[in-house]
PDB file of C-alpha atoms in Angstrom:
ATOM      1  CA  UNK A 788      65.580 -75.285 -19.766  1.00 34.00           C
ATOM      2  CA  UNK A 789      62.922 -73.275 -19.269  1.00 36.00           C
ATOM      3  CA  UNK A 790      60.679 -75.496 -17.534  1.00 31.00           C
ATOM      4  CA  UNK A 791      63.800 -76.366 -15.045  1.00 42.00           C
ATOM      5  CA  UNK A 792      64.104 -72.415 -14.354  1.00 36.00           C
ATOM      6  CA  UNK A 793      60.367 -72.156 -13.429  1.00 43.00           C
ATOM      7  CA  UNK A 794      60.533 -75.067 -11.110  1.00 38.00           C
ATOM      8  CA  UNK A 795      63.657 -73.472  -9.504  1.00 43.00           C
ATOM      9  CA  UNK A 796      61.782 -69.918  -9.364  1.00 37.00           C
ATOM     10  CA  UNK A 797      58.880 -71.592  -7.924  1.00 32.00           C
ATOM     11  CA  UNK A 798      61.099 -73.531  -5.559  1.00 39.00           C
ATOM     12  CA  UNK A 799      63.319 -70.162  -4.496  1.00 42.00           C
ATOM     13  CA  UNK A 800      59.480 -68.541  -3.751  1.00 31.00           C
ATOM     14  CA  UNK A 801      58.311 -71.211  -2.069  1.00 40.00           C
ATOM     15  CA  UNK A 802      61.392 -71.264   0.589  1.00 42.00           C
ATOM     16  CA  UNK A 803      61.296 -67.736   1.081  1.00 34.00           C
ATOM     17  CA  UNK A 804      58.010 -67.875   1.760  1.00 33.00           C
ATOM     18  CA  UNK A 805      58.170 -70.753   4.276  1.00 38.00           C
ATOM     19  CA  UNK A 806      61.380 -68.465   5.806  1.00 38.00           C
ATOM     20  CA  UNK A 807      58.656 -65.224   6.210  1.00 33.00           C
ATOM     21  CA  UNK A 808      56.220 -67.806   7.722  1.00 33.00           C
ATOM     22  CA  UNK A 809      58.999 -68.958  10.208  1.00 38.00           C
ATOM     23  CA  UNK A 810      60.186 -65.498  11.309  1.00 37.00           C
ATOM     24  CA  UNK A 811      56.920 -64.139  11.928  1.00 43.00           C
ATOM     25  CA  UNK A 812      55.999 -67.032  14.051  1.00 49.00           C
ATOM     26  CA  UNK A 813      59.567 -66.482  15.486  1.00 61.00           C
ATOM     27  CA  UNK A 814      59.531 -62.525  15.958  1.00 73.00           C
ATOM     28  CA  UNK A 815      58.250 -61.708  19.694  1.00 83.00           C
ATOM     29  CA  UNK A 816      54.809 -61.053  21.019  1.00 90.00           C
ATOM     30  CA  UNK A 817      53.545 -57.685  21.485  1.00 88.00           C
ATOM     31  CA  UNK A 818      50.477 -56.865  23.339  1.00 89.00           C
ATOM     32  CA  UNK A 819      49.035 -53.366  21.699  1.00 85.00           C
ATOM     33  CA  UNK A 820      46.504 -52.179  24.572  1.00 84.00           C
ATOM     34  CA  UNK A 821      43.135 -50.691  23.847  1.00 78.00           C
ATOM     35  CA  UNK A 822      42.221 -47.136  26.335  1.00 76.00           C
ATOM     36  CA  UNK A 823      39.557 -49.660  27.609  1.00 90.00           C
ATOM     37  CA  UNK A 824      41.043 -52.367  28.318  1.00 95.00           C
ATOM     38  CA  UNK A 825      40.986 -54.278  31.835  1.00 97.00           C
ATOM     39  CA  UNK A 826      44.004 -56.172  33.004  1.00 97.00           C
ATOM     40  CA  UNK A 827      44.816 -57.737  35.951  1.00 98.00           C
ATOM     41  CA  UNK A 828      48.664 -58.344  36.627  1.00 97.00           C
ATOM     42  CA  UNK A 829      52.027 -57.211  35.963  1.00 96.00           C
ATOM     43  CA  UNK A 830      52.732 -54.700  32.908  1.00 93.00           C
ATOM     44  CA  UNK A 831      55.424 -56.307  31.438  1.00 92.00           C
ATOM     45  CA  UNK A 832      54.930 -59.891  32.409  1.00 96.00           C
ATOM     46  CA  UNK A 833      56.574 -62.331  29.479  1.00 96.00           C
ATOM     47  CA  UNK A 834      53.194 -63.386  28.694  1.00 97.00           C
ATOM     48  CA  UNK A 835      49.647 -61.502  28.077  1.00 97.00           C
ATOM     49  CA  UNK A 836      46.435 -63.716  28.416  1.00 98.00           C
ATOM     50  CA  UNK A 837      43.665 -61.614  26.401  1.00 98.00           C
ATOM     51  CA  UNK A 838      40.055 -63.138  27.132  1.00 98.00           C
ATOM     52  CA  UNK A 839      36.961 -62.109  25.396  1.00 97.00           C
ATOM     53  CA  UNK A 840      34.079 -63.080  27.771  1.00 98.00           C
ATOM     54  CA  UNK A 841      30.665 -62.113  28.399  1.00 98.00           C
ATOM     55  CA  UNK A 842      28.808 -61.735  31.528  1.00 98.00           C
ATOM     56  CA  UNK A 843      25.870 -63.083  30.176  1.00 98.00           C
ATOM     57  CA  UNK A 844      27.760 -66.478  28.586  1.00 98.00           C
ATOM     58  CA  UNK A 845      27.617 -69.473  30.437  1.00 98.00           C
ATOM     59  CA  UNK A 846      31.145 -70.963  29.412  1.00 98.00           C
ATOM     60  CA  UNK A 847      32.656 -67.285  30.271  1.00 98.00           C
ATOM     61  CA  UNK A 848      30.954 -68.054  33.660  1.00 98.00           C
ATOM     62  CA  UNK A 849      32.051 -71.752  34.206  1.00 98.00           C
ATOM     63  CA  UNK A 850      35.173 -70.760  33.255  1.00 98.00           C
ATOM     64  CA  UNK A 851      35.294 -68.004  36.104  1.00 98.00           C
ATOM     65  CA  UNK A 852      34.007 -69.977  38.577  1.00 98.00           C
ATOM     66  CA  UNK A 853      36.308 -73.116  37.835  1.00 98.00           C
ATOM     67  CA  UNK A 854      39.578 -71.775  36.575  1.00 98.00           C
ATOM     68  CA  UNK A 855      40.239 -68.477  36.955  1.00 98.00           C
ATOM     69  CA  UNK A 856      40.631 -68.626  40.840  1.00 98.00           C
ATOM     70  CA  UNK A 857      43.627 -71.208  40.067  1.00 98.00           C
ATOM     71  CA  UNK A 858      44.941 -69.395  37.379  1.00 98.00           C
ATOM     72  CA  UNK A 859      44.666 -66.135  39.133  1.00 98.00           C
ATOM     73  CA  UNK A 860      46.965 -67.611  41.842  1.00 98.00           C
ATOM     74  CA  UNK A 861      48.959 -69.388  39.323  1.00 98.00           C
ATOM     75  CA  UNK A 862      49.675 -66.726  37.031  1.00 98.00           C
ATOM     76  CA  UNK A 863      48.309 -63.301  37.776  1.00 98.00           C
ATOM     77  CA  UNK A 864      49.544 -63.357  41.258  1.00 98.00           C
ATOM     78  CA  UNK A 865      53.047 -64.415  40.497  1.00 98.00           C
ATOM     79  CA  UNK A 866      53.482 -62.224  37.872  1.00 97.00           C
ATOM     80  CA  UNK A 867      53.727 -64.425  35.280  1.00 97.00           C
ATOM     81  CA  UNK A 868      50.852 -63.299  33.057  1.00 98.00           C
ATOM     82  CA  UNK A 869      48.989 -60.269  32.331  1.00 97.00           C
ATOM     83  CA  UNK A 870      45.812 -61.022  32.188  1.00 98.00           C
ATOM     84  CA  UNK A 871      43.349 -58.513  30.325  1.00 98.00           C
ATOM     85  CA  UNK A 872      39.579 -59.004  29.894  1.00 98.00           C
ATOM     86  CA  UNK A 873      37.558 -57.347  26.516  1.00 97.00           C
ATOM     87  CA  UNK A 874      33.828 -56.905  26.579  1.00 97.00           C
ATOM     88  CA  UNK A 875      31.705 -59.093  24.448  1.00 97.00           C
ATOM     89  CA  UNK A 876      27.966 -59.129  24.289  1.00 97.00           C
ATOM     90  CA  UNK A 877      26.919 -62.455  23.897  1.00 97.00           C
ATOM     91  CA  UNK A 878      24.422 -64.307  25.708  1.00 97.00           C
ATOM     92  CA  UNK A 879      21.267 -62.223  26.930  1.00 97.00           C
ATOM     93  CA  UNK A 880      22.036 -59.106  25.459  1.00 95.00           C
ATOM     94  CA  UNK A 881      20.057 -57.299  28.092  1.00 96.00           C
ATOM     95  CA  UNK A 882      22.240 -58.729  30.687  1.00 98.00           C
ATOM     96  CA  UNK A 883      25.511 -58.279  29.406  1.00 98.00           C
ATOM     97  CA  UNK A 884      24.524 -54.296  28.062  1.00 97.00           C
ATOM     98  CA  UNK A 885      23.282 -54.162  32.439  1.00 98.00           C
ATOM     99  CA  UNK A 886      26.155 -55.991  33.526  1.00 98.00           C
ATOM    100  CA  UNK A 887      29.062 -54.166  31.450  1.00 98.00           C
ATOM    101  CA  UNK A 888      27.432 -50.609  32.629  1.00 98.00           C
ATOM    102  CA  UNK A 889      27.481 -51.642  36.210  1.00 98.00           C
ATOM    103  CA  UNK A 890      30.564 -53.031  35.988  1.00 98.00           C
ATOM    104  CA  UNK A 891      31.882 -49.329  34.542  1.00 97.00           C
ATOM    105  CA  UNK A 892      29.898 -47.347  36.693  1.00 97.00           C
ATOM    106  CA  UNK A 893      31.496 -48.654  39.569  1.00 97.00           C
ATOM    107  CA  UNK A 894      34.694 -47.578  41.228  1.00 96.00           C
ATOM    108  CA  UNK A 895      37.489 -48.422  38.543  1.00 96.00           C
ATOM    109  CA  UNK A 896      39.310 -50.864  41.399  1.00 97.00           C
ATOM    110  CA  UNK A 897      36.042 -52.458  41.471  1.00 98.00           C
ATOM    111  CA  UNK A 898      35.629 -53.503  37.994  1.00 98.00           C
ATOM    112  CA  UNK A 899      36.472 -56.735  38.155  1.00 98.00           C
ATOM    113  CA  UNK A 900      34.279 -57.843  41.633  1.00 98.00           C
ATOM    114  CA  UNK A 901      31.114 -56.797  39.704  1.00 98.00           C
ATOM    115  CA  UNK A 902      32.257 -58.476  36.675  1.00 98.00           C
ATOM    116  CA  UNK A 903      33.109 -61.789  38.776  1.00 98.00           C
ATOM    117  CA  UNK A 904      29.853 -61.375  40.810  1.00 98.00           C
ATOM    118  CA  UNK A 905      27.677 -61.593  37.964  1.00 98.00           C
ATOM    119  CA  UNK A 906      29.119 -64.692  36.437  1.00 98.00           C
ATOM    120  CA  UNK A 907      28.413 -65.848  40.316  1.00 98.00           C
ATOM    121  CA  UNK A 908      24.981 -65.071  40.194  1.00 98.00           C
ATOM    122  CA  UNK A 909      24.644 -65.774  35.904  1.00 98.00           C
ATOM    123  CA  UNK A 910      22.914 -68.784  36.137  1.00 97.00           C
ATOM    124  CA  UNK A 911      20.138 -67.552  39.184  1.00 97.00           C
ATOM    125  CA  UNK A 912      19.205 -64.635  37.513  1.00 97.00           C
ATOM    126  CA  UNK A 913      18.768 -66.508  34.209  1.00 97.00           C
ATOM    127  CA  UNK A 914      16.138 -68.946  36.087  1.00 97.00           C
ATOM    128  CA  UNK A 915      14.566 -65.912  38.258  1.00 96.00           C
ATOM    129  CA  UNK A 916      14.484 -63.755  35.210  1.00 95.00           C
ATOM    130  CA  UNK A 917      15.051 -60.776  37.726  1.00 95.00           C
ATOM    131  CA  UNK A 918      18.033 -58.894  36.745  1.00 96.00           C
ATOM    132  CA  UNK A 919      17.601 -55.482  38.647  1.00 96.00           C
ATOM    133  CA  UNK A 920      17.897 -56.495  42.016  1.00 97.00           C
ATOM    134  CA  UNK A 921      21.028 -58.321  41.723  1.00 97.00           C
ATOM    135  CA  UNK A 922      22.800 -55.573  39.762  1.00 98.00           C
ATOM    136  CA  UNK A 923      21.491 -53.417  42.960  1.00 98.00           C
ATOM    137  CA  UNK A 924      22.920 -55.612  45.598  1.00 98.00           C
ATOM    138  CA  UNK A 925      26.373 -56.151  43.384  1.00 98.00           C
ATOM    139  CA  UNK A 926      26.445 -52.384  42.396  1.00 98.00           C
ATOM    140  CA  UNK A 927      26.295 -51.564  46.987  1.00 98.00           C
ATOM    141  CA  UNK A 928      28.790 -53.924  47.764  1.00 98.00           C
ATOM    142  CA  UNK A 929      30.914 -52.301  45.930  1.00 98.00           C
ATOM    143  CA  UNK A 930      30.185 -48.910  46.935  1.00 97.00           C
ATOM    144  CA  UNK A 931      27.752 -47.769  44.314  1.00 97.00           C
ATOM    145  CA  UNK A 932      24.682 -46.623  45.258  1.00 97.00           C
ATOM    146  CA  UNK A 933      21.001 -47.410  43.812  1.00 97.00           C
ATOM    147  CA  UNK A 934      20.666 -43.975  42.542  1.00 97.00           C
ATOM    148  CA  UNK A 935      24.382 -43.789  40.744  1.00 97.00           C
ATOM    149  CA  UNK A 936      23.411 -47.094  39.065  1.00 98.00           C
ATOM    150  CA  UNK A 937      20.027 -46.141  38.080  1.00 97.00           C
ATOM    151  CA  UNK A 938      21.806 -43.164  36.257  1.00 97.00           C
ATOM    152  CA  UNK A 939      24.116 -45.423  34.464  1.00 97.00           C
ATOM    153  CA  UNK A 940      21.693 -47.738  33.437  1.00 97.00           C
ATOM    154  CA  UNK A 941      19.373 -45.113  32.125  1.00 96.00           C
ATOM    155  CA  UNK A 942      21.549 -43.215  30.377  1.00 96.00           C
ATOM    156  CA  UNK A 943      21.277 -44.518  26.478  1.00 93.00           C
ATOM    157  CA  UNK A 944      24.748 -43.685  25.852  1.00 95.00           C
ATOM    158  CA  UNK A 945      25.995 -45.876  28.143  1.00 95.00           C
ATOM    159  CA  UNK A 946      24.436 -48.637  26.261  1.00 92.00           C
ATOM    160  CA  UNK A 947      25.714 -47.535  22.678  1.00 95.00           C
ATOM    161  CA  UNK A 948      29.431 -47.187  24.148  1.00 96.00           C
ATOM    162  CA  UNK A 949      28.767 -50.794  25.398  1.00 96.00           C
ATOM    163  CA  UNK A 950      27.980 -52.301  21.991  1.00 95.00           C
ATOM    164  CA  UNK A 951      30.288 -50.325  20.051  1.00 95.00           C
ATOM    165  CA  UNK A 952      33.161 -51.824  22.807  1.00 95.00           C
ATOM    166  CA  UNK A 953      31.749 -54.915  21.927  1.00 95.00           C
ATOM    167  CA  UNK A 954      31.842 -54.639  17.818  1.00 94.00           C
ATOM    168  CA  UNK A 955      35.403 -53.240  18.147  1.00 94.00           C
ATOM    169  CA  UNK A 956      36.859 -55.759  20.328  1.00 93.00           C
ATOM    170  CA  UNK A 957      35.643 -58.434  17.738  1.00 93.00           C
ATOM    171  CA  UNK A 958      37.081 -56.806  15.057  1.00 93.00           C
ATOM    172  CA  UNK A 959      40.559 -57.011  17.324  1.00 88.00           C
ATOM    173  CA  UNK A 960      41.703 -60.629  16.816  1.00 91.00           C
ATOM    174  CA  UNK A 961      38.438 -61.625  14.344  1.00 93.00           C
ATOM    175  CA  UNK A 962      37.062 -62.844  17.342  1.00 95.00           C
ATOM    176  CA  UNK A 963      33.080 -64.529  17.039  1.00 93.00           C
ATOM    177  CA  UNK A 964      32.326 -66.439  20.323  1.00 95.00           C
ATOM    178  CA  UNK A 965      33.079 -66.528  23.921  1.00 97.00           C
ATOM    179  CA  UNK A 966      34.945 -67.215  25.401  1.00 98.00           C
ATOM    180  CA  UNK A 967      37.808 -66.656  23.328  1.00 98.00           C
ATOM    181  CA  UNK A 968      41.411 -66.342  24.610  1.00 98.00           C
ATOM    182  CA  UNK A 969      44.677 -65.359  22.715  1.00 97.00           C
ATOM    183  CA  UNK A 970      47.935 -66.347  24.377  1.00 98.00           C
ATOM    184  CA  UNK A 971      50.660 -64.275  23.425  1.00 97.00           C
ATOM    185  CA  UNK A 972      49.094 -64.164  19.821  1.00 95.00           C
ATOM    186  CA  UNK A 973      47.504 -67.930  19.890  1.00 97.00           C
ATOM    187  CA  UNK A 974      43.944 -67.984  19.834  1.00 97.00           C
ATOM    188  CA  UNK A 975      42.574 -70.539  21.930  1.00 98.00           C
ATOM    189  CA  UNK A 976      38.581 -70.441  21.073  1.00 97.00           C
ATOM    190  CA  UNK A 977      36.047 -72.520  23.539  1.00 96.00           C
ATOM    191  CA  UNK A 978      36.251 -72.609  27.880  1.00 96.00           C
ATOM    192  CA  UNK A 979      39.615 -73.723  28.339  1.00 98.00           C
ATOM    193  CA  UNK A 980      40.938 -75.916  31.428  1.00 98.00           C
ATOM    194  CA  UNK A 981      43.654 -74.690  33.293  1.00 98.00           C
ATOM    195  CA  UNK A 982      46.005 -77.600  31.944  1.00 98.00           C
ATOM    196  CA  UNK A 983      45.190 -76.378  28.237  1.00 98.00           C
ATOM    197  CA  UNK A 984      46.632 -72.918  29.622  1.00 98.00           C
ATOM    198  CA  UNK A 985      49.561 -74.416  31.152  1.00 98.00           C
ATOM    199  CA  UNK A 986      50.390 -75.699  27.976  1.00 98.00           C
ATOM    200  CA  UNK A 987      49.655 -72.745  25.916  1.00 98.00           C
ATOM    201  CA  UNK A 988      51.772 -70.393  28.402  1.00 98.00           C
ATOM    202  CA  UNK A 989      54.624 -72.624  28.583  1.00 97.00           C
ATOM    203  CA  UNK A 990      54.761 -73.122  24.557  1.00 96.00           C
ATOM    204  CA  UNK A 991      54.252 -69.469  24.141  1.00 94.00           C
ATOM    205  CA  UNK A 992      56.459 -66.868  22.328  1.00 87.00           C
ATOM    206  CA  UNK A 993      58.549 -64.577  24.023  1.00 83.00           C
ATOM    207  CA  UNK A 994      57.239 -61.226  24.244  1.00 71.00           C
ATOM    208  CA  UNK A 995      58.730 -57.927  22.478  1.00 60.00           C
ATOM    209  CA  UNK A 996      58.991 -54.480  23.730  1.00 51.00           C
ATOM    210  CA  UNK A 997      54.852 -53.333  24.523  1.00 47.00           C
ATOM    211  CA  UNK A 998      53.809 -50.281  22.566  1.00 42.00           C
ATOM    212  CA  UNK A 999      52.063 -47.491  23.562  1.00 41.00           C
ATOM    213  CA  UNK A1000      48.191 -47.808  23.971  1.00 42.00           C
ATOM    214  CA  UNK A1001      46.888 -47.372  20.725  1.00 40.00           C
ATOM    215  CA  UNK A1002      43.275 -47.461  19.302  1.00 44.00           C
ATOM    216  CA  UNK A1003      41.316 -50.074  18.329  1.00 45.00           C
ATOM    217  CA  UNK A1004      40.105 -50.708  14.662  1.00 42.00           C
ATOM    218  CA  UNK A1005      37.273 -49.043  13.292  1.00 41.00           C
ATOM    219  CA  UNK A1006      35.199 -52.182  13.364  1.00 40.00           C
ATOM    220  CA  UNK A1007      33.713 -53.276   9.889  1.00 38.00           C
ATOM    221  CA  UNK A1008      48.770 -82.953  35.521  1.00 40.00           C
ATOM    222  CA  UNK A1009      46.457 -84.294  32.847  1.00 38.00           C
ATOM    223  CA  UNK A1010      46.162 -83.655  29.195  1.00 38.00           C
ATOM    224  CA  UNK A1011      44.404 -80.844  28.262  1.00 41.00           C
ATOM    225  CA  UNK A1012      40.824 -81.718  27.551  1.00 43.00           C
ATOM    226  CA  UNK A1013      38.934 -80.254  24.780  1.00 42.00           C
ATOM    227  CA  UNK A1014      37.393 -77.026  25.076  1.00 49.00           C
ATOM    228  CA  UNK A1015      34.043 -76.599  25.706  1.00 55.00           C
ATOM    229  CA  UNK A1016      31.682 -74.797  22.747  1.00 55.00           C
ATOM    230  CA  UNK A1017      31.679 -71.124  22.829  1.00 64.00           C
ATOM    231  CA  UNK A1018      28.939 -68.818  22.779  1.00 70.00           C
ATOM    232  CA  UNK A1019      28.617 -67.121  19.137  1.00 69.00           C
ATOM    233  CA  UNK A1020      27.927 -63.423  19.229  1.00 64.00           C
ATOM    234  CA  UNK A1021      24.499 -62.255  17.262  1.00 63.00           C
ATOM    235  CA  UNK A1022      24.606 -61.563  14.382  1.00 55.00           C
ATOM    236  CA  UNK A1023      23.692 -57.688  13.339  1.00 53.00           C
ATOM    237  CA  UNK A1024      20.194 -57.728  12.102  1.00 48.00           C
TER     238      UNK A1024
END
């Protein structure tokens, strides 16, 4: 008798368990957004796209050279998605510290042309090994002048704000390489192709009411093809 009560206990536990599993996966999405973030698209859309690149990662760069223009149009535009894009510094550290600080030193509209500029231009700086005078030429086409981006880029807070965005957006979703992109809640780690996204959009779980912004914690066709590999993030010496 007793043994056929334990098996029933452990059976009872074991469905209520597998009923909490099933209504959390069930209950809706809710995007909680950082003071920092930057998002492209409609508040509100039924489903948020989160990517953690790097302007310094090569796959962050493929990936927003190759699919983000058709996604953009696909998605952003249409207001389908909200997409919203978190710091990471991997790759050349040096570059990604440079690029983020340009990229928030310029006008706040402007964000996102420095950002995709320097993913243009990743690879020909990385084989010129010059990384000033591209961040000069990016930083006056968008209005910002040598001067106002020498200031940015020589002030050392600047750079500590940069990698302390970095170690708290990590500590967000657990996230450890770029790029890494979490649809409605569904991490998707690696460059994905825009079919992958389809599929993850179209699968993904309705979204709740958003909250208010809140802060981050402290930080301690075709098939889809495979993802490509990531970039890791360094590890803290």
């Amino acid at each position: 008798m007793r043994l056929n009560l334990t098996l029933a206990a452990v059976i009872g536990l074991s469905a209520i368990a597998s009923a909490a599993v099933a209504a959390a996966a069930d209950a809706p999405y809710r995007y909680v957004p950082a003071h920092d973030d930057k998002s492209l698209g409609k508040v509100g859309a039924p489903v948020t796209v989160i990517e953690y690149g790097s302007v310094a990662c090569p796959h962050c760069a493929a990936w927003d050279m190759e699919v983000f223009p058709a996604f953009k149009k696909r998605y952003i535009d249409t207001g389908k998605v909200r997409y919203v894009f978190r710091e990471m510094l991997t790759g050349d550290p040096n570059l990604a510290a440079a690029g983020f600080v340009t990229a928030r030193c310029a006008p706040p509209a402007k964000y996102f042309d420095v950002v995709h500029a320097i993913m243009a231009q990743q690879e020909r700086i990385y084989r010129s090994g010059q990384l000033r005078a591209p961040l000069v030429a990016i930083a006056r086409d968008v209005g910002l002048s040598e001067e106002a981006l020498d200031k940015c880029l020589n002030d050392p807070k600047a750079s500590d704000i940069v990698s302390a965005r970095s170690d708290l957006n990590a500590a967000m979703e657990g996230v450890d390489s770029t790029p890494t992109f979490i649809v409605n809640g569904v991490k998707l780690v690696g460059e994905q192709s825009l079919a992958a996204l389809d599929k993850a959009i179209s699968e993904a779980r309705p979204a709740g009411k958003a909250p208010v912004a809140a802060k981050k914690p402290a930080a301690k066709g075709a098939a889809p093809k495979a993802s490509a590999p990531a970039n890791p993030l360094p590890k803290k010496k």
